[in-house]
Coordinates of C-alpha atoms in Angstrom, one line a residue:
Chain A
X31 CA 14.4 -19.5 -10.3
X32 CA 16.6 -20.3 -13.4
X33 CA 13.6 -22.1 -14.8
X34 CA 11.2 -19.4 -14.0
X35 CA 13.1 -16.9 -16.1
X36 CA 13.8 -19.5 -19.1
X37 CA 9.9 -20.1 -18.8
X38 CA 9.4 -16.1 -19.6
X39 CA 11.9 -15.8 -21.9
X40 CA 9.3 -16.8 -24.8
X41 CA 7.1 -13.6 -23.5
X42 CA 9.8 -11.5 -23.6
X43 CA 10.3 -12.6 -27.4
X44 CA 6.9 -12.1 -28.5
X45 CA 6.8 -8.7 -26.1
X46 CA 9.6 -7.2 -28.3
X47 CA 8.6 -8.9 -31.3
X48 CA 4.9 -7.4 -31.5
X49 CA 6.4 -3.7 -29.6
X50 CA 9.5 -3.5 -31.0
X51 CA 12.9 -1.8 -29.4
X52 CA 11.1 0.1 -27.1
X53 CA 9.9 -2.7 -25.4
X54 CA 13.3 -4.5 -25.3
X55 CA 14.1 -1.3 -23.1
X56 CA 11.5 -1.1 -20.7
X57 CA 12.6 -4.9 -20.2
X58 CA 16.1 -4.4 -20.1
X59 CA 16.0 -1.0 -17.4
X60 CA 13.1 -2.9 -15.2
X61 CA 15.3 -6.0 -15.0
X62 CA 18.7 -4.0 -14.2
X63 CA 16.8 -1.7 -11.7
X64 CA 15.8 -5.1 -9.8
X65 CA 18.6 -5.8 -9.7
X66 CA 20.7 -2.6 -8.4
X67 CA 18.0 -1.9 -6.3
X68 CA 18.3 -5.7 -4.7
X69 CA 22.1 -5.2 -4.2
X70 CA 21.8 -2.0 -2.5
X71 CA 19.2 -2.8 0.0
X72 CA 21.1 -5.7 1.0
X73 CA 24.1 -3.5 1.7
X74 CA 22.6 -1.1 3.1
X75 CA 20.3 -3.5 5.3
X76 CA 24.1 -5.1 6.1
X77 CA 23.0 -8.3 5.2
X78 CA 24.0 -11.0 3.2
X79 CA 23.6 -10.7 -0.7
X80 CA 21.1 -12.5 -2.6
X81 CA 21.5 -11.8 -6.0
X82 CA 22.7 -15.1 -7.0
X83 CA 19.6 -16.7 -5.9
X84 CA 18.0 -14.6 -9.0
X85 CA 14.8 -13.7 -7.7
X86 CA 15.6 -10.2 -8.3
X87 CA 15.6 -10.9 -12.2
X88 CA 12.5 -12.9 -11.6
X89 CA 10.6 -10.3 -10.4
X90 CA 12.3 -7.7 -12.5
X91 CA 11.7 -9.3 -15.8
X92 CA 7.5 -10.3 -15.0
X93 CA 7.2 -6.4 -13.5
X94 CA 8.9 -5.4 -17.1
X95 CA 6.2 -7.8 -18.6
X96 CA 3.7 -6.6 -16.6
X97 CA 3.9 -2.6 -18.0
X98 CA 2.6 -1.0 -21.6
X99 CA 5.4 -0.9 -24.2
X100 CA 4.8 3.1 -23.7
X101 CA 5.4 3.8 -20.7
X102 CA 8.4 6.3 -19.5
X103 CA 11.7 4.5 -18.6
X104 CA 11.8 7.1 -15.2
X105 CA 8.4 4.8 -13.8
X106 CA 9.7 1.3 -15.2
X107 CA 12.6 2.1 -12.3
X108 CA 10.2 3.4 -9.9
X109 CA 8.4 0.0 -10.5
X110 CA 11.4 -1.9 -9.8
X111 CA 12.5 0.0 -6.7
X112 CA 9.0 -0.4 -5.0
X113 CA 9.2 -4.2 -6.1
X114 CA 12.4 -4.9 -4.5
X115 CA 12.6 -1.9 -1.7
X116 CA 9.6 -1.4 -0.5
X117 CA 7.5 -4.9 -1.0
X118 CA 10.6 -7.2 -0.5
X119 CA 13.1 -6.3 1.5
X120 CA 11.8 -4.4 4.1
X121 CA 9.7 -7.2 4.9
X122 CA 12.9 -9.1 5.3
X123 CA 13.4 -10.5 2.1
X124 CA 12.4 -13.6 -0.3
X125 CA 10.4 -16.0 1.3
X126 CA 8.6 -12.8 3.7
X127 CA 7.2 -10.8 1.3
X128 CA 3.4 -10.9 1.7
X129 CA 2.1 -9.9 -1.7
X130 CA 4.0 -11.1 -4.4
X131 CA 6.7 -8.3 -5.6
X132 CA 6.3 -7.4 -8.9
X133 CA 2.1 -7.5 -8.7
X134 CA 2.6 -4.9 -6.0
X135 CA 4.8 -2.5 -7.6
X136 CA 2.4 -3.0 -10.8
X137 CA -0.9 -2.1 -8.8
X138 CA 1.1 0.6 -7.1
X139 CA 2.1 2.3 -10.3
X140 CA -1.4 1.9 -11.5
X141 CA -2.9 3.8 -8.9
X142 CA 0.0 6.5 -8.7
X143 CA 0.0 7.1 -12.8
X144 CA -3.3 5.6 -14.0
X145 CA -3.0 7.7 -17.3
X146 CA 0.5 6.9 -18.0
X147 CA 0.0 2.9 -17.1
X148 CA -3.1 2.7 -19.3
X149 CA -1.6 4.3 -22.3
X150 CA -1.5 1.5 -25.0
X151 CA 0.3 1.1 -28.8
X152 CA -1.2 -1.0 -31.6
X153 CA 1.1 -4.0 -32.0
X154 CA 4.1 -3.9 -34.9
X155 CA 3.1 -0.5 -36.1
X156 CA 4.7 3.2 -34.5
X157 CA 3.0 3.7 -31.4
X158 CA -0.4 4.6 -32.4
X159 CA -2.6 5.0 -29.3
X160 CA -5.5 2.6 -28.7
X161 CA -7.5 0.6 -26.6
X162 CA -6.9 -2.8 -25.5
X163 CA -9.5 -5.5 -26.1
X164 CA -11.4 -5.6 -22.2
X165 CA -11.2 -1.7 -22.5
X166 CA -13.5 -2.1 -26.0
X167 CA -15.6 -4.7 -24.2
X168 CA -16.2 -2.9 -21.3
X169 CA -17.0 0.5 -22.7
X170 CA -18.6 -0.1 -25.7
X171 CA -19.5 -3.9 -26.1
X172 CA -17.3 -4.6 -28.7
X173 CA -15.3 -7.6 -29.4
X174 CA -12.5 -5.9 -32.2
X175 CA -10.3 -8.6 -32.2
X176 CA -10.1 -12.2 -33.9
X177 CA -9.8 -15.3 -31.3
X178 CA -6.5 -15.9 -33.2
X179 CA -4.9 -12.3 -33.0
X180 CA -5.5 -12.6 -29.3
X181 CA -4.0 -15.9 -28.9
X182 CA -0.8 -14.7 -30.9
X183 CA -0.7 -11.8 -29.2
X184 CA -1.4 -9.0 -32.5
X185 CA -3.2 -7.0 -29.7
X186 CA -2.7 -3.7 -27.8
X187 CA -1.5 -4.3 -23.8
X188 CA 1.5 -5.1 -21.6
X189 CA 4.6 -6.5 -23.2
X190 CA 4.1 -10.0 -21.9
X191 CA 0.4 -10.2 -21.3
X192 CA -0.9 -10.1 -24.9
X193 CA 1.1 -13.4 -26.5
X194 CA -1.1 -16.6 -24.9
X195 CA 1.5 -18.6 -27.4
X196 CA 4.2 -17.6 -25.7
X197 CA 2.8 -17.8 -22.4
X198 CA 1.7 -21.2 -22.8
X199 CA 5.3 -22.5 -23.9
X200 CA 6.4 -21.4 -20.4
X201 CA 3.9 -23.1 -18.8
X202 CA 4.5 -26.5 -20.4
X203 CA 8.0 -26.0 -19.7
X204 CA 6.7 -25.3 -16.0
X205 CA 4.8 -28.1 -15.7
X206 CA 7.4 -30.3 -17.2
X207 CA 10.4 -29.1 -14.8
X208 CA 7.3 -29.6 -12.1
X209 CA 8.1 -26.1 -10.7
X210 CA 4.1 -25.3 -10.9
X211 CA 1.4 -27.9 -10.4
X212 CA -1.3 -27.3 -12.9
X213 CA -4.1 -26.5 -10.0
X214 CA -3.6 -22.7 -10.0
X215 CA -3.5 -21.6 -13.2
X216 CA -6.2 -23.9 -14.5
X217 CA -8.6 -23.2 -11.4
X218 CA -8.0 -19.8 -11.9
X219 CA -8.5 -19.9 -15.8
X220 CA -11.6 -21.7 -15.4
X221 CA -13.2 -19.7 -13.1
X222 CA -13.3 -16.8 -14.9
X223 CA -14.2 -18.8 -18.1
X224 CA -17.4 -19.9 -16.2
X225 CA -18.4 -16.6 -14.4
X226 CA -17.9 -14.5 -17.4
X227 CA -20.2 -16.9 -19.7
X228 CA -22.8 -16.9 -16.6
X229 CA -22.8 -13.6 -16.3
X230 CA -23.2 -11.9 -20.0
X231 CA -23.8 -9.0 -21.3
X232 CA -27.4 -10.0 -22.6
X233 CA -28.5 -12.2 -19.8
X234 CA -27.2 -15.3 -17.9
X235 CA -25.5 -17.7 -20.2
X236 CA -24.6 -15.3 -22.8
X237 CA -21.1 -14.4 -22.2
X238 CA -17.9 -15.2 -24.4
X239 CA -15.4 -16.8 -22.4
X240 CA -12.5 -17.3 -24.5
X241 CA -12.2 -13.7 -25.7
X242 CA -12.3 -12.8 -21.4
X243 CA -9.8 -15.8 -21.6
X244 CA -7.6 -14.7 -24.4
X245 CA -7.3 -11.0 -23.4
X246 CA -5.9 -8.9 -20.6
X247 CA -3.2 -10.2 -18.2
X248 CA -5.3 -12.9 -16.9
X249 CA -3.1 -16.1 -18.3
X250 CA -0.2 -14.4 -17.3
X251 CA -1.3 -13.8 -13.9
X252 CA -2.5 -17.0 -13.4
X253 CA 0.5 -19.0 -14.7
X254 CA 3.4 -16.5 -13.2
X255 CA 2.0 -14.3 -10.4
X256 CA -0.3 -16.4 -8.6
X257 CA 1.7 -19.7 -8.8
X258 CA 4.5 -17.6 -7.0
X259 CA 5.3 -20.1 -3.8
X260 CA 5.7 -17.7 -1.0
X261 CA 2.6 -16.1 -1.2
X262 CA 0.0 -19.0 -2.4
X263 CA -1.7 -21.0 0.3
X264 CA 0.9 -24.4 1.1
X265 CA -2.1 -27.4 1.1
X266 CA -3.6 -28.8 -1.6
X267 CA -7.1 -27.8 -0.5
X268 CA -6.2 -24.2 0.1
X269 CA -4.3 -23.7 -3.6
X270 CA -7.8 -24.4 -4.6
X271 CA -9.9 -22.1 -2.5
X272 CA -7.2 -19.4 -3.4
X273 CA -7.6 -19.6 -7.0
X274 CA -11.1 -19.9 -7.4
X275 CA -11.0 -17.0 -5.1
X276 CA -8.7 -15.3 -7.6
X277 CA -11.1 -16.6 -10.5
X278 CA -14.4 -14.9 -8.7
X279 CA -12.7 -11.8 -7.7
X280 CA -11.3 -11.4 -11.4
X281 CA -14.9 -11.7 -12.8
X282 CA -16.2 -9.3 -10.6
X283 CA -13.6 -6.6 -11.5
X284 CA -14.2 -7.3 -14.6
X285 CA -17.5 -7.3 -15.3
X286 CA -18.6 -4.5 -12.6
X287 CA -15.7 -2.8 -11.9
X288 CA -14.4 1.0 -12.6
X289 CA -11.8 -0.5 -14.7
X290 CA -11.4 -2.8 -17.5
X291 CA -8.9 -5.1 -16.2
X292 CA -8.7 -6.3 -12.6
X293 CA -6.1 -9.8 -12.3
X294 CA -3.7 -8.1 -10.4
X295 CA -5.8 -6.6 -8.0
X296 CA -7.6 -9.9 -7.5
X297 CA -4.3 -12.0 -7.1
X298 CA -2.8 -9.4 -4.5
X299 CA -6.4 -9.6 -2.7
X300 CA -5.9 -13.6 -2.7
X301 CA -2.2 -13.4 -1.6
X302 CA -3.3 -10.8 1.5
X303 CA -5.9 -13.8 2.4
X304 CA -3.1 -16.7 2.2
X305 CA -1.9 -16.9 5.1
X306 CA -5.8 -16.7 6.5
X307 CA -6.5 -20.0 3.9
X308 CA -3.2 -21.5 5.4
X309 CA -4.5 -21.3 8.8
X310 CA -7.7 -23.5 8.0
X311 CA -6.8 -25.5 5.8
X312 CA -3.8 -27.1 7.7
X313 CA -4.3 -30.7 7.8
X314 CA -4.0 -32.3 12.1
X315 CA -0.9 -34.1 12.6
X316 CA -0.8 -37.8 12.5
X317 CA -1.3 -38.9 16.2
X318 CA -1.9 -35.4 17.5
X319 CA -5.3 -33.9 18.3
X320 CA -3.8 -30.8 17.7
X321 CA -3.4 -28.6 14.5
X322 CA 0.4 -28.3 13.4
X323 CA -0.1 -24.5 12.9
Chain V
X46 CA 12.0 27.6 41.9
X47 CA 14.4 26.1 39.5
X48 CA 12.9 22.2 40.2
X49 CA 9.3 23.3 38.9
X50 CA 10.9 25.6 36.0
X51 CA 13.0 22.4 34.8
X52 CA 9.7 20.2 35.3
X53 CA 7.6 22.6 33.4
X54 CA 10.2 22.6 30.4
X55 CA 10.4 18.5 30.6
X56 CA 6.4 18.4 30.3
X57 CA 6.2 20.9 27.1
X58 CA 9.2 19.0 25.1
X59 CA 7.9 15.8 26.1
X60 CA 4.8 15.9 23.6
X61 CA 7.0 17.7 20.8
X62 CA 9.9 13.9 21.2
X63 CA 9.7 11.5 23.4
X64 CA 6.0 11.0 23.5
X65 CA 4.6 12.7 20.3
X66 CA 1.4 11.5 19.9
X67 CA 1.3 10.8 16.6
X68 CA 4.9 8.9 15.7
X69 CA 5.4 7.6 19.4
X70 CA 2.7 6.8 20.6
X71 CA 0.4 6.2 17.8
X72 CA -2.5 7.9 18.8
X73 CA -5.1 10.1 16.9
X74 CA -3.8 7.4 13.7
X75 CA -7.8 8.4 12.0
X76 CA -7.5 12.1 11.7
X77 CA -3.6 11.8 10.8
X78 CA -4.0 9.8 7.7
X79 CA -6.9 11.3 6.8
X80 CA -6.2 15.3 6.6
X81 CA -2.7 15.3 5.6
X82 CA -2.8 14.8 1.9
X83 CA -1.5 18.8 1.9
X84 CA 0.8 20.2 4.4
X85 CA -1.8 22.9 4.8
X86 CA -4.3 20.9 5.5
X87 CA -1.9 19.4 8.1
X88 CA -1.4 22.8 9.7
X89 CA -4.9 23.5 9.9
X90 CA -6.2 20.4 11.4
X91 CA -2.9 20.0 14.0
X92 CA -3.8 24.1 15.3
X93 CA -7.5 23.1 15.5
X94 CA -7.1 20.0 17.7
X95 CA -4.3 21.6 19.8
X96 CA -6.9 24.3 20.6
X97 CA -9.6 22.3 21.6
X98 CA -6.6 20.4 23.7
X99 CA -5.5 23.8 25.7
X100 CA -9.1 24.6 26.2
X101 CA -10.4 20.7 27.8
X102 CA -7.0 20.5 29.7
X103 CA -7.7 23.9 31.0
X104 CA -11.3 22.8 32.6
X105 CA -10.9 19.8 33.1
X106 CA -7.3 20.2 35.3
X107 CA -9.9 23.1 37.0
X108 CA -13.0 20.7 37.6
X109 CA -10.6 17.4 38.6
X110 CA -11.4 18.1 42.1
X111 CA -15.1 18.2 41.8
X112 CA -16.0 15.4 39.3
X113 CA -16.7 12.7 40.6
X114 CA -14.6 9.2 39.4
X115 CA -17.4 7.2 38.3
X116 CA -18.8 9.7 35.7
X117 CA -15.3 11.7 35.1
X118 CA -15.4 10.2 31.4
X119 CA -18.9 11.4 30.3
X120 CA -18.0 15.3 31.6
X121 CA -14.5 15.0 29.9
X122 CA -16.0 14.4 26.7
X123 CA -18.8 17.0 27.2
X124 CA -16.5 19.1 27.8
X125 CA -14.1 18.4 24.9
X126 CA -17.4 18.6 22.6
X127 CA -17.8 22.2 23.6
X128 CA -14.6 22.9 22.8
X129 CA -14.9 21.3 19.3
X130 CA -18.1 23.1 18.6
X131 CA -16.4 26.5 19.1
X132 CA -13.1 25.1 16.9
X133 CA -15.8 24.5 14.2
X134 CA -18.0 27.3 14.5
X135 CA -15.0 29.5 14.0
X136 CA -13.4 27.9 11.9
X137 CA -16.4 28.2 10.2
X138 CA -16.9 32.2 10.2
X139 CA -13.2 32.8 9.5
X140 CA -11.5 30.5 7.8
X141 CA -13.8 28.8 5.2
X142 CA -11.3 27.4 3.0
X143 CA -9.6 24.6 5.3
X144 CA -13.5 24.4 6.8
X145 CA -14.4 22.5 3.1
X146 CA -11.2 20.9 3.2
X147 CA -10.8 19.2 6.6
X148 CA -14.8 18.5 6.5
X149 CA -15.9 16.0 8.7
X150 CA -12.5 15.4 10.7
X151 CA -13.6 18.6 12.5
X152 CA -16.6 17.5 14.8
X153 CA -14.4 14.1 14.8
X154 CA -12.3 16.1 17.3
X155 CA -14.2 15.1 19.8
X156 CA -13.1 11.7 19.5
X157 CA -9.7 12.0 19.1
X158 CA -8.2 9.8 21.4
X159 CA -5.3 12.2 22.1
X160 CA -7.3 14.5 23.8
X161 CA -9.4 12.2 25.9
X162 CA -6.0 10.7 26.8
X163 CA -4.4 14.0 28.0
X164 CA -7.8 14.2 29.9
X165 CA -7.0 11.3 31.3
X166 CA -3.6 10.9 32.1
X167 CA -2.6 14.4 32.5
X168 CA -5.4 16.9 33.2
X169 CA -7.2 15.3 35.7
X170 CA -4.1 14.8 38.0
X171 CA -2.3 17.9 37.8
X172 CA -2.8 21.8 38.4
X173 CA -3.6 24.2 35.7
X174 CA -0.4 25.7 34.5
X175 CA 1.4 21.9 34.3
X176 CA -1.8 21.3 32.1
X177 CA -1.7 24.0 29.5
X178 CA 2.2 23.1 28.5
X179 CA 1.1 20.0 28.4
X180 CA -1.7 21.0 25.9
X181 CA 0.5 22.9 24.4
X182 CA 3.5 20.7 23.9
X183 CA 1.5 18.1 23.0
X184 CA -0.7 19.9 20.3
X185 CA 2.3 21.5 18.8
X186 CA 3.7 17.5 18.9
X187 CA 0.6 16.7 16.8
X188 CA 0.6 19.4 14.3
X189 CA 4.2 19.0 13.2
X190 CA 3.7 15.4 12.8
X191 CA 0.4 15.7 10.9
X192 CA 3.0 18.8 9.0
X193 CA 6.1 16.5 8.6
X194 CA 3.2 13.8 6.8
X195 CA 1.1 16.6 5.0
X196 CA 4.6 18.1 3.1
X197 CA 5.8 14.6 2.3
X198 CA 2.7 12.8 0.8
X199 CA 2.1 16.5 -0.9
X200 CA 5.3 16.8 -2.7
X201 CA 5.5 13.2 -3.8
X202 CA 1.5 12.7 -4.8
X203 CA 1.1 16.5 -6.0
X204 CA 4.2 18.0 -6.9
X205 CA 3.7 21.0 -4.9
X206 CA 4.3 22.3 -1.1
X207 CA 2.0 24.4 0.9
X208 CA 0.7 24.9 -2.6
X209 CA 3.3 26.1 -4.4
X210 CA 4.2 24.0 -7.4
X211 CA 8.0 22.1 -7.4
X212 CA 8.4 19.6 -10.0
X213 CA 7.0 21.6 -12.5
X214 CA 5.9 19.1 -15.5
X215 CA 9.2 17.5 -15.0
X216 CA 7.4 14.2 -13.5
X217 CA 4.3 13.2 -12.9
X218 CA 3.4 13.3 -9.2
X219 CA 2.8 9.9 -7.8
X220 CA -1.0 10.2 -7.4
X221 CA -1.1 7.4 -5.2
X222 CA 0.6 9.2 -2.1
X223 CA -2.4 11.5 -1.6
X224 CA -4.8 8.3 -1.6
X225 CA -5.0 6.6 1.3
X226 CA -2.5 4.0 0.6
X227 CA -0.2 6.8 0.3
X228 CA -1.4 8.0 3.9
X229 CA -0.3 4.4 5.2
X230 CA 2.9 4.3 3.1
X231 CA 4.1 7.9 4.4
X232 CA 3.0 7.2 8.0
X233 CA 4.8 4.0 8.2
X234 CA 8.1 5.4 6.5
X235 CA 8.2 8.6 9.1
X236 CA 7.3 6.2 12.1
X237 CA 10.4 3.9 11.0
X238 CA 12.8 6.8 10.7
X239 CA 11.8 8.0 14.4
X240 CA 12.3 4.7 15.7
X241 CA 15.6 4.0 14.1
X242 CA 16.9 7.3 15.3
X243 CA 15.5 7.7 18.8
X244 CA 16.8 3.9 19.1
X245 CA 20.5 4.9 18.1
X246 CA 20.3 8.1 21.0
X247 CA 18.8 5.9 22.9
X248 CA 21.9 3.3 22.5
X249 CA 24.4 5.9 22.5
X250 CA 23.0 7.3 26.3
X251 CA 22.7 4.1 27.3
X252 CA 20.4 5.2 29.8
X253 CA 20.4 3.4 33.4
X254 CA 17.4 3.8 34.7
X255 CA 14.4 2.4 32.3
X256 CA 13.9 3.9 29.5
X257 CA 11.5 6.9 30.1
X258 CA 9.1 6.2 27.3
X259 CA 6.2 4.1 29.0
X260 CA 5.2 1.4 27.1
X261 CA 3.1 2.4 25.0
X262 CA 6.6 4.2 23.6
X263 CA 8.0 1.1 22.8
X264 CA 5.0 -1.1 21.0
X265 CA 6.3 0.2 18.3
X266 CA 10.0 -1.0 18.8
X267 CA 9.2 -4.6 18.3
X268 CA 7.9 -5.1 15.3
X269 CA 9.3 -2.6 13.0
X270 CA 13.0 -4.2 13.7
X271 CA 11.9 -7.5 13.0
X272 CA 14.5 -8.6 10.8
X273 CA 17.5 -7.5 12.3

């Protein structure tokens, strides 16, 4: 877990780097919340604490990454408490939760303050209210942003979606530590690449897939939510059904969906079905006819 | 005297606790999660249901002799239908408002299972008076869990309660409650509370001779204490 939370830390630089105090705040409360709220339930559950294992910072910190630099402290707790409370713990803990924490609590707050979780600031300036780059695309077809803006991360959206950069230097340091296998991420990632350069705005073959790439929370979710081990499928064959299934899904959200941005909804979708993907893609036992599940 | 009196209480409290339809026995689930997004609403659709209730357990417990078994089903529901049409077509006439906003769940009456179930397990086997507390106490069971739901998931996803605003524009209201992940979240939540206190009372009576609930009661039990 200790290498999950060095991983973010580059996000959480270029987050309060590009959004400024604010954002160190919302990260800060989010994470402290998890915490609190992780401690209490144990207690209260009359269990044995957890905290050391540092799972609650985990999914403290990627929730805090996961919301818009504006958004009111009051609902960056709420997050946390439904993370921990609610989507953890009272399904007994880490290791039982069936969608993956802080994705839930984000979807949840998304649905219960849609205004207030899609309220966005332009980077480095005082919170000027604007659109992120899918919400251009989608509603009027316009691609505002240079390739290398949305790589640094010079663009309106979550704390720790917008910075690929930084996002990527966790990665490596994933892959390096071998906490993640590259499957996921890149499965995912490519999906969507291909879809959304199928399926363009002007006929087939006309998309652009590194601005679809580059924008939104889809590297972020692909690196750090669905790589998460207790909710992605355990075989080798089933990591891949589940992320091109996170891929597909993303695409369709995106390109015909209500709203501009859909990984999260995809990825919780794909965790629901993991335990489905597990079931048939268990290899037989050596010397047994029988399936080990 | 006194042995039918206590009786006649036992089978009016009994829908109201130990088997309320909706949080004990889980029954009617459709209709519960999808009215209740106002406590009004709630109200409305738990008096509607427990009237079309008193008036199938009242024919039905006066027919029971006469139907034959192989086609009892069939005439319970015919009869249950009437009963709906006349919840609808006056609730219709007078009270227009919570017509619009119950909608469809009205003619649904007819297939809420609680009422074929009292049908079943109640009407058809005992006499006429026993039936209408049990319509009664089991309608009233109904409507205060479909109120207990309705004020919850109204004062968390609206900010208001029987329409009166609370919060002011001190938070925003969690719009989610009033969608129907909110109906789950709130029905779930409720359900766990009864269980956790109807397990302590049980514990504390430690009560000899089974425990009472049938076991449908209990389905429940086992998997919301899973990690204990």
């Amino acid at each position: 877990m200790l290498d999950v939370i060095l991983a973010l830390l580059p996000s959480v630089v270029a987050g309060i780097w590009f959004f400024g105090i604010q954002a160190a705040l919302v990260v800060l409360v989010t994470t402290a919340a998890a915490v609190i709220t992780e401690y209490l339930m144990r207690k209260g559950l009359k269990r044995e604490q957890t905290i050391t294992d540092l799972s609650a910072v985990v999914t403290g910190l990627l929730l805090a990454l996961n919301l818009p630099p504006s958004i009111p402290l009051w609902i960056a707790i709420a997050g946390a408490v439904i993370a921990i409370a609610l989507i953890k713990q009272l399904f007994g803990g880490l290791g039982q939760n069936f969608i993956n924490p802080a994705l839930g609590a984000r979807v949840i707050l998304v649905v219960a303050w849609a205004s207030r979780m899609t309220t966005w600031t332009q980077p480095l300036t005082d919170a000027v209210t604007t659109a992120t780059p899918l919400g251009l695309l989608k509603e009027e077809g316009l691609k505002a942003f240079s390739y290398y803006d949305l790589f640094l991360g010079k663009i309106p959206g979550c704390i720790g979606e917008t910075s690929v950069f930084a996002i990527l230097i966790g990665f490596a340091y994933l892959l390096l530590r071998k906490v993640i296998t590259w499957h996921i991420p890149v499965l995912f990632t490519g999906t969507v690449a291909l879809l959304t350069w199928v399926a363009g705005p002007e006929g087939f073959f006309t998309g652009d897939p590194l601005y679809h790439i580059l924008s939104g929370g889809l590297v972020l979710g692909a690196v750090f939510m669905a790589t998460d081990y207790v909710t992605s499928p355990m075989t080798r064959k089933g990591t891949i059904i589940y992320a091109i299934g996170c891929g597909l899904l993303t695409s369709l959200f995106r390109l015909y969906g209500s709203m501009p941005e859909g990984v999260s909804f995809a990825i919780m979708l794909m965790n629901i079905a993991t335990p489905l993907i597990d079931r048939y893609t268990i290899p037989v036992s050596f010397g047994g006819e029988k399936r080990v599940g | 005297m006194a042995k039918s009196k206590g009786r006649a209480m036992q089978v009016l409290a009994n829908g109201f606790i130990k088997e309320n339809p909706v949080l004990r026995l889980v029954l009617g689930t459709c209709p519960t999660l999808a009215v209740t997004t106002m406590a009004k609403n709630g109200i409305g659709m738990g008096i509607a249901a427990t009237f079309v209730l008193l008036g199938s357990n009242i024919v039905i417990s006066l027919i029971r002799k006469i139907v034959p078994d192989k086609v009892r089903i069939p005439v319970f529901i015919t009869v249950i239908a009437g009963f709906t049409t006349i919840v609808e077509l006056l609730m219709h006439a007078f009270l227009p408002d919570i017509y619009k906003a119950l909608g469809i769940f009205i003619p649904l009456i007819v297939v809420n299972c609680i009422i074929l179930a009292r049908a079943e397990m109640f009407a058809s086997k005992n006499s006429v008076g026993m039936s209408i507390l049990d319509a009664l106490g089991m309608g009233g069971g109904f409507t205060i869990a479909l109120f207990i739901i309705g004020s919850l998931r109204e004062i968390i996803g609206s900010g208001t309660w029987m329409g009166y605003p609370l919060t002011r524009d001190l938070i925003d209201p969690a719009v989610v409650m009033i969608l129907p992940p909110g109906g789950f979240l709130a029905f779930g939540f409720i359900v766990a509370a009864i269980n956790k206190f109807s397990s302590l009372r049980i514990r504390n009576k430690e009560i000899s001779q089974g425990c009472g609930l049938g076991c449908p009661g209990c389905s429940n039990g086992n998997n919301g204490g899973g990690g204990q």
